[in-house]
Amino acid sequence: MIRYALACAKGHAFESWFQNSAAYDKQKARGLVGCPVCGDNKVEKAIMSPRLSGAKKRGHAAPPPTEAPAPASAAPASVPGEAKAPVALMSPQEREFRTKLKELREHLTKNADYVGQKFPDEARKMHYGDIDHRSIYGEASPQDAKALHDEGIEFHPLPVLPDERN
Ligand SMILES: [Zn+2]
């Protein structure tokens, strides 16, 4: 296949595909190559385009160079990086909630003693009056947590923010 950019006597530009150049000559000689705009079959080849594959979009010739150039200062469609931030998907409510969680966590960790693995023991001692009540935080296995809960000891899991797990 070969593509010809054609123009009729009235100046309408169009494109057409032909088996080969001989086929174009034959069809043109028989008046079968007509302008799609006005039907005029007095057409001439404009620029021959020997592209065999459909690498370019078909159907439209390049705009004539006399056309006004597109404004170069057009605003970009998007600012790079802005649309890709995952926080952009959070609703304001979620963001506020997340901030509150963070504040709570910071407040807790600032005002409580870190007791690490001794948390269940410490919590128990406080619960049974062996030591004074104070704020503590640490780690508890699921089993420890269940046991503490069963003993009626009130505690709360520290809020963990999704991107702060370690
Ligand atoms: Zn025409």
PDB file of C-alpha atoms and ligand atoms in Angstrom:
ATOM      1  CA  MET A   1       0.000   0.000   0.000  1.00  0.00           C
ATOM      2  CA  ILE A   2       1.071   3.531  -0.658  1.00  0.00           C
ATOM      3  CA  ARG A   3      -0.449   6.709   0.614  1.00  0.00           C
ATOM      4  CA  TYR A   4      -0.745   9.819  -1.514  1.00  0.00           C
ATOM      5  CA  ALA A   5      -1.482  13.272  -0.292  1.00  0.00           C
ATOM      6  CA  LEU A   6      -3.693  14.678  -3.009  1.00  0.00           C
ATOM      7  CA  ALA A   7      -5.235  17.997  -3.839  1.00  0.00           C
ATOM      8  CA  CYS A   8      -8.085  18.764  -6.194  1.00  0.00           C
ATOM      9  CA  ALA A   9      -8.157  21.695  -8.636  1.00  0.00           C
ATOM     10  CA  LYS A  10     -10.005  23.743  -6.038  1.00  0.00           C
ATOM     11  CA  GLY A  11      -7.266  23.220  -3.515  1.00  0.00           C
ATOM     12  CA  HIS A  12      -8.917  20.664  -1.198  1.00  0.00           C
ATOM     13  CA  ALA A  13      -6.223  18.520   0.311  1.00  0.00           C
ATOM     14  CA  PHE A  14      -6.927  14.898   1.133  1.00  0.00           C
ATOM     15  CA  GLU A  15      -5.194  11.565   1.362  1.00  0.00           C
ATOM     16  CA  SER A  16      -5.857   8.269  -0.271  1.00  0.00           C
ATOM     17  CA  TRP A  17      -4.347   4.805  -0.204  1.00  0.00           C
ATOM     18  CA  PHE A  18      -3.476   2.851  -3.324  1.00  0.00           C
ATOM     19  CA  GLN A  19      -2.133  -0.599  -3.992  1.00  0.00           C
ATOM     20  CA  ASN A  20       0.876   0.965  -5.703  1.00  0.00           C
ATOM     21  CA  SER A  21       1.710   3.934  -7.916  1.00  0.00           C
ATOM     22  CA  ALA A  22       0.469   2.141 -11.047  1.00  0.00           C
ATOM     23  CA  ALA A  23      -2.908   1.579  -9.408  1.00  0.00           C
ATOM     24  CA  TYR A  24      -3.107   5.271  -8.611  1.00  0.00           C
ATOM     25  CA  ASP A  25      -2.310   6.192 -12.241  1.00  0.00           C
ATOM     26  CA  LYS A  26      -4.918   3.744 -13.518  1.00  0.00           C
ATOM     27  CA  GLN A  27      -7.653   4.901 -11.136  1.00  0.00           C
ATOM     28  CA  LYS A  28      -6.881   8.545 -11.805  1.00  0.00           C
ATOM     29  CA  ALA A  29      -6.983   7.981 -15.575  1.00  0.00           C
ATOM     30  CA  ARG A  30     -10.446   6.432 -15.187  1.00  0.00           C
ATOM     31  CA  GLY A  31     -11.647   9.353 -13.058  1.00  0.00           C
ATOM     32  CA  LEU A  32     -12.013   7.168 -10.001  1.00  0.00           C
ATOM     33  CA  VAL A  33      -9.891   9.353  -7.781  1.00  0.00           C
ATOM     34  CA  GLY A  34     -12.175  12.109  -6.632  1.00  0.00           C
ATOM     35  CA  CYS A  35     -11.991  14.869  -4.080  1.00  0.00           C
ATOM     36  CA  PRO A  36     -14.041  13.856  -1.007  1.00  0.00           C
ATOM     37  CA  VAL A  37     -15.032  17.472  -0.499  1.00  0.00           C
ATOM     38  CA  CYS A  38     -16.280  18.575  -3.920  1.00  0.00           C
ATOM     39  CA  GLY A  39     -16.108  15.382  -5.995  1.00  0.00           C
ATOM     40  CA  ASP A  40     -13.714  16.900  -8.481  1.00  0.00           C
ATOM     41  CA  ASN A  41     -11.651  14.199 -10.130  1.00  0.00           C
ATOM     42  CA  LYS A  42      -8.996  16.576 -11.377  1.00  0.00           C
ATOM     43  CA  VAL A  43      -6.602  15.717  -8.606  1.00  0.00           C
ATOM     44  CA  GLU A  44      -2.872  16.021  -8.357  1.00  0.00           C
ATOM     45  CA  LYS A  45      -0.394  14.425  -6.047  1.00  0.00           C
ATOM     46  CA  ALA A  46       0.785  16.832  -3.414  1.00  0.00           C
ATOM     47  CA  ILE A  47       3.481  15.184  -1.368  1.00  0.00           C
ATOM     48  CA  MET A  48       4.046  11.484  -1.704  1.00  0.00           C
ATOM     49  CA  SER A  49       4.132   9.735   1.613  1.00  0.00           C
ATOM     50  CA  PRO A  50       5.871   6.361   1.278  1.00  0.00           C
ATOM     51  CA  ARG A  51       5.058   5.148   4.782  1.00  0.00           C
ATOM     52  CA  LEU A  52       3.885   1.555   4.539  1.00  0.00           C
ATOM     53  CA  SER A  53       2.936   1.029   8.153  1.00  0.00           C
ATOM     54  CA  GLY A  54       0.303   2.993   9.981  1.00  0.00           C
ATOM     55  CA  ALA A  55       2.810   4.724  12.220  1.00  0.00           C
ATOM     56  CA  LYS A  56       1.003   8.009  11.890  1.00  0.00           C
ATOM     57  CA  LYS A  57      -2.632   8.726  12.436  1.00  0.00           C
ATOM     58  CA  ARG A  58      -4.530   8.315   9.237  1.00  0.00           C
ATOM     59  CA  GLY A  59      -7.093  10.616   7.774  1.00  0.00           C
ATOM     60  CA  HIS A  60      -5.561  14.033   8.309  1.00  0.00           C
ATOM     61  CA  ALA A  61      -2.811  15.707   6.402  1.00  0.00           C
ATOM     62  CA  ALA A  62      -0.429  17.903   8.326  1.00  0.00           C
ATOM     63  CA  PRO A  63      -1.878  21.391   8.663  1.00  0.00           C
ATOM     64  CA  PRO A  64      -0.511  23.823   6.124  1.00  0.00           C
ATOM     65  CA  PRO A  65       2.348  25.944   7.449  1.00  0.00           C
ATOM     66  CA  THR A  66       0.380  29.124   6.795  1.00  0.00           C
ATOM     67  CA  GLU A  67      -1.830  28.370   9.772  1.00  0.00           C
ATOM     68  CA  ALA A  68      -1.187  30.313  12.931  1.00  0.00           C
ATOM     69  CA  PRO A  69       1.187  28.389  15.179  1.00  0.00           C
ATOM     70  CA  ALA A  70      -0.198  27.102  18.462  1.00  0.00           C
ATOM     71  CA  PRO A  71       0.630  29.393  21.351  1.00  0.00           C
ATOM     72  CA  ALA A  72       3.846  28.171  22.931  1.00  0.00           C
ATOM     73  CA  SER A  73       2.950  29.541  26.332  1.00  0.00           C
ATOM     74  CA  ALA A  74      -0.042  27.245  26.873  1.00  0.00           C
ATOM     75  CA  ALA A  75      -0.389  26.183  30.488  1.00  0.00           C
ATOM     76  CA  PRO A  76       0.847  22.639  31.148  1.00  0.00           C
ATOM     77  CA  ALA A  77      -1.922  20.105  31.717  1.00  0.00           C
ATOM     78  CA  SER A  78      -0.543  19.050  35.083  1.00  0.00           C
ATOM     79  CA  VAL A  79       2.230  19.928  37.466  1.00  0.00           C
ATOM     80  CA  PRO A  80       4.626  16.991  37.758  1.00  0.00           C
ATOM     81  CA  GLY A  81       4.575  15.354  41.176  1.00  0.00           C
ATOM     82  CA  GLU A  82       1.419  17.040  42.346  1.00  0.00           C
ATOM     83  CA  ALA A  83      -1.046  14.430  41.124  1.00  0.00           C
ATOM     84  CA  LYS A  84       1.086  11.522  42.307  1.00  0.00           C
ATOM     85  CA  ALA A  85       1.162  12.255  46.016  1.00  0.00           C
ATOM     86  CA  PRO A  86      -0.894   9.586  47.813  1.00  0.00           C
ATOM     87  CA  VAL A  87      -2.062  12.073  50.445  1.00  0.00           C
ATOM     88  CA  ALA A  88      -4.053  13.767  47.721  1.00  0.00           C
ATOM     89  CA  LEU A  89      -6.458  10.840  47.919  1.00  0.00           C
ATOM     90  CA  MET A  90      -7.263  11.483  51.577  1.00  0.00           C
ATOM     91  CA  SER A  91     -10.360  13.415  52.396  1.00  0.00           C
ATOM     92  CA  PRO A  92      -9.913  16.393  54.742  1.00  0.00           C
ATOM     93  CA  GLN A  93     -11.667  14.382  57.459  1.00  0.00           C
ATOM     94  CA  GLU A  94      -9.220  11.542  57.118  1.00  0.00           C
ATOM     95  CA  ARG A  95      -6.318  13.918  57.205  1.00  0.00           C
ATOM     96  CA  GLU A  96      -7.666  15.495  60.367  1.00  0.00           C
ATOM     97  CA  PHE A  97      -8.205  12.106  61.944  1.00  0.00           C
ATOM     98  CA  ARG A  98      -4.692  11.114  61.048  1.00  0.00           C
ATOM     99  CA  THR A  99      -3.313  14.298  62.569  1.00  0.00           C
ATOM    100  CA  LYS A 100      -5.285  13.639  65.750  1.00  0.00           C
ATOM    101  CA  LEU A 101      -3.934  10.097  65.917  1.00  0.00           C
ATOM    102  CA  LYS A 102      -0.447  11.402  65.567  1.00  0.00           C
ATOM    103  CA  GLU A 103      -1.007  13.992  68.281  1.00  0.00           C
ATOM    104  CA  LEU A 104      -2.478  11.388  70.595  1.00  0.00           C
ATOM    105  CA  ARG A 105       0.418   9.088  69.960  1.00  0.00           C
ATOM    106  CA  GLU A 106       2.948  11.831  70.551  1.00  0.00           C
ATOM    107  CA  HIS A 107       1.177  12.932  73.705  1.00  0.00           C
ATOM    108  CA  LEU A 108       1.078   9.378  75.025  1.00  0.00           C
ATOM    109  CA  THR A 109       4.677   8.605  74.281  1.00  0.00           C
ATOM    110  CA  LYS A 110       5.792  11.922  75.754  1.00  0.00           C
ATOM    111  CA  ASN A 111       3.859  11.602  78.973  1.00  0.00           C
ATOM    112  CA  ALA A 112       4.028   7.895  79.611  1.00  0.00           C
ATOM    113  CA  ASP A 113       6.886   5.625  80.675  1.00  0.00           C
ATOM    114  CA  TYR A 114       8.121   3.206  78.129  1.00  0.00           C
ATOM    115  CA  VAL A 115       8.206  -0.214  79.767  1.00  0.00           C
ATOM    116  CA  GLY A 116       8.686  -2.360  76.678  1.00  0.00           C
ATOM    117  CA  GLN A 117       8.039  -6.064  77.205  1.00  0.00           C
ATOM    118  CA  LYS A 118       7.234  -5.490  80.866  1.00  0.00           C
ATOM    119  CA  PHE A 119       3.988  -3.813  79.927  1.00  0.00           C
ATOM    120  CA  PRO A 120       1.736  -6.739  80.971  1.00  0.00           C
ATOM    121  CA  ASP A 121       3.533  -7.067  84.327  1.00  0.00           C
ATOM    122  CA  GLU A 122       3.469  -3.343  85.003  1.00  0.00           C
ATOM    123  CA  ALA A 123      -0.161  -3.076  84.006  1.00  0.00           C
ATOM    124  CA  ARG A 124      -1.024  -5.957  86.320  1.00  0.00           C
ATOM    125  CA  LYS A 125       0.897  -4.484  89.253  1.00  0.00           C
ATOM    126  CA  MET A 126      -0.990  -1.224  88.848  1.00  0.00           C
ATOM    127  CA  HIS A 127      -4.283  -2.970  88.483  1.00  0.00           C
ATOM    128  CA  TYR A 128      -3.775  -4.973  91.687  1.00  0.00           C
ATOM    129  CA  GLY A 129      -2.422  -1.991  93.594  1.00  0.00           C
ATOM    130  CA  ASP A 130       1.186  -3.176  93.875  1.00  0.00           C
ATOM    131  CA  ILE A 131       2.451   0.069  92.375  1.00  0.00           C
ATOM    132  CA  ASP A 132       1.020   3.524  91.810  1.00  0.00           C
ATOM    133  CA  HIS A 133      -0.942   4.224  88.709  1.00  0.00           C
ATOM    134  CA  ARG A 134       0.880   6.015  85.980  1.00  0.00           C
ATOM    135  CA  SER A 135       0.796   6.137  82.238  1.00  0.00           C
ATOM    136  CA  ILE A 136       2.914   3.512  80.598  1.00  0.00           C
ATOM    137  CA  TYR A 137       3.312   2.116  77.155  1.00  0.00           C
ATOM    138  CA  GLY A 138       5.116  -0.859  75.794  1.00  0.00           C
ATOM    139  CA  GLU A 139       4.553  -4.065  73.954  1.00  0.00           C
ATOM    140  CA  ALA A 140       2.088  -6.823  74.571  1.00  0.00           C
ATOM    141  CA  SER A 141       1.581  -9.982  72.588  1.00  0.00           C
ATOM    142  CA  PRO A 142      -1.960 -10.821  71.506  1.00  0.00           C
ATOM    143  CA  GLN A 143      -2.063 -13.447  74.259  1.00  0.00           C
ATOM    144  CA  ASP A 144      -0.907 -10.922  76.879  1.00  0.00           C
ATOM    145  CA  ALA A 145      -3.444  -8.432  75.625  1.00  0.00           C
ATOM    146  CA  LYS A 146      -6.232 -10.990  75.883  1.00  0.00           C
ATOM    147  CA  ALA A 147      -5.152 -12.051  79.367  1.00  0.00           C
ATOM    148  CA  LEU A 148      -5.030  -8.433  80.549  1.00  0.00           C
ATOM    149  CA  HIS A 149      -8.424  -7.801  79.063  1.00  0.00           C
ATOM    150  CA  ASP A 150      -9.827 -10.917  80.738  1.00  0.00           C
ATOM    151  CA  GLU A 151      -8.494  -9.675  84.070  1.00  0.00           C
ATOM    152  CA  GLY A 152     -10.376  -6.455  83.569  1.00  0.00           C
ATOM    153  CA  ILE A 153      -7.309  -4.332  83.031  1.00  0.00           C
ATOM    154  CA  GLU A 154      -8.056  -1.378  80.863  1.00  0.00           C
ATOM    155  CA  PHE A 155      -5.514  -0.460  78.255  1.00  0.00           C
ATOM    156  CA  HIS A 156      -5.509   0.776  74.728  1.00  0.00           C
ATOM    157  CA  PRO A 157      -3.452  -0.070  71.729  1.00  0.00           C
ATOM    158  CA  LEU A 158      -1.215   2.745  70.678  1.00  0.00           C
ATOM    159  CA  PRO A 159      -2.462   4.187  67.419  1.00  0.00           C
ATOM    160  CA  VAL A 160      -0.143   3.127  64.656  1.00  0.00           C
ATOM    161  CA  LEU A 161      -0.005   5.277  61.579  1.00  0.00           C
ATOM    162  CA  PRO A 162       0.030   3.348  58.330  1.00  0.00           C
ATOM    163  CA  ASP A 163       3.448   4.562  57.205  1.00  0.00           C
ATOM    164  CA  GLU A 164       5.153   4.360  60.576  1.00  0.00           C
ATOM    165  CA  ARG A 165       5.174   0.621  61.162  1.00  0.00           C
ATOM    166  CA  ASN A 166       8.548  -0.732  62.083  1.00  0.00           C
TER     167      ASN A 166
HETATM  168 ZN    ZN B   1     -12.171  19.465  -3.969  1.00  0.00          ZN
END
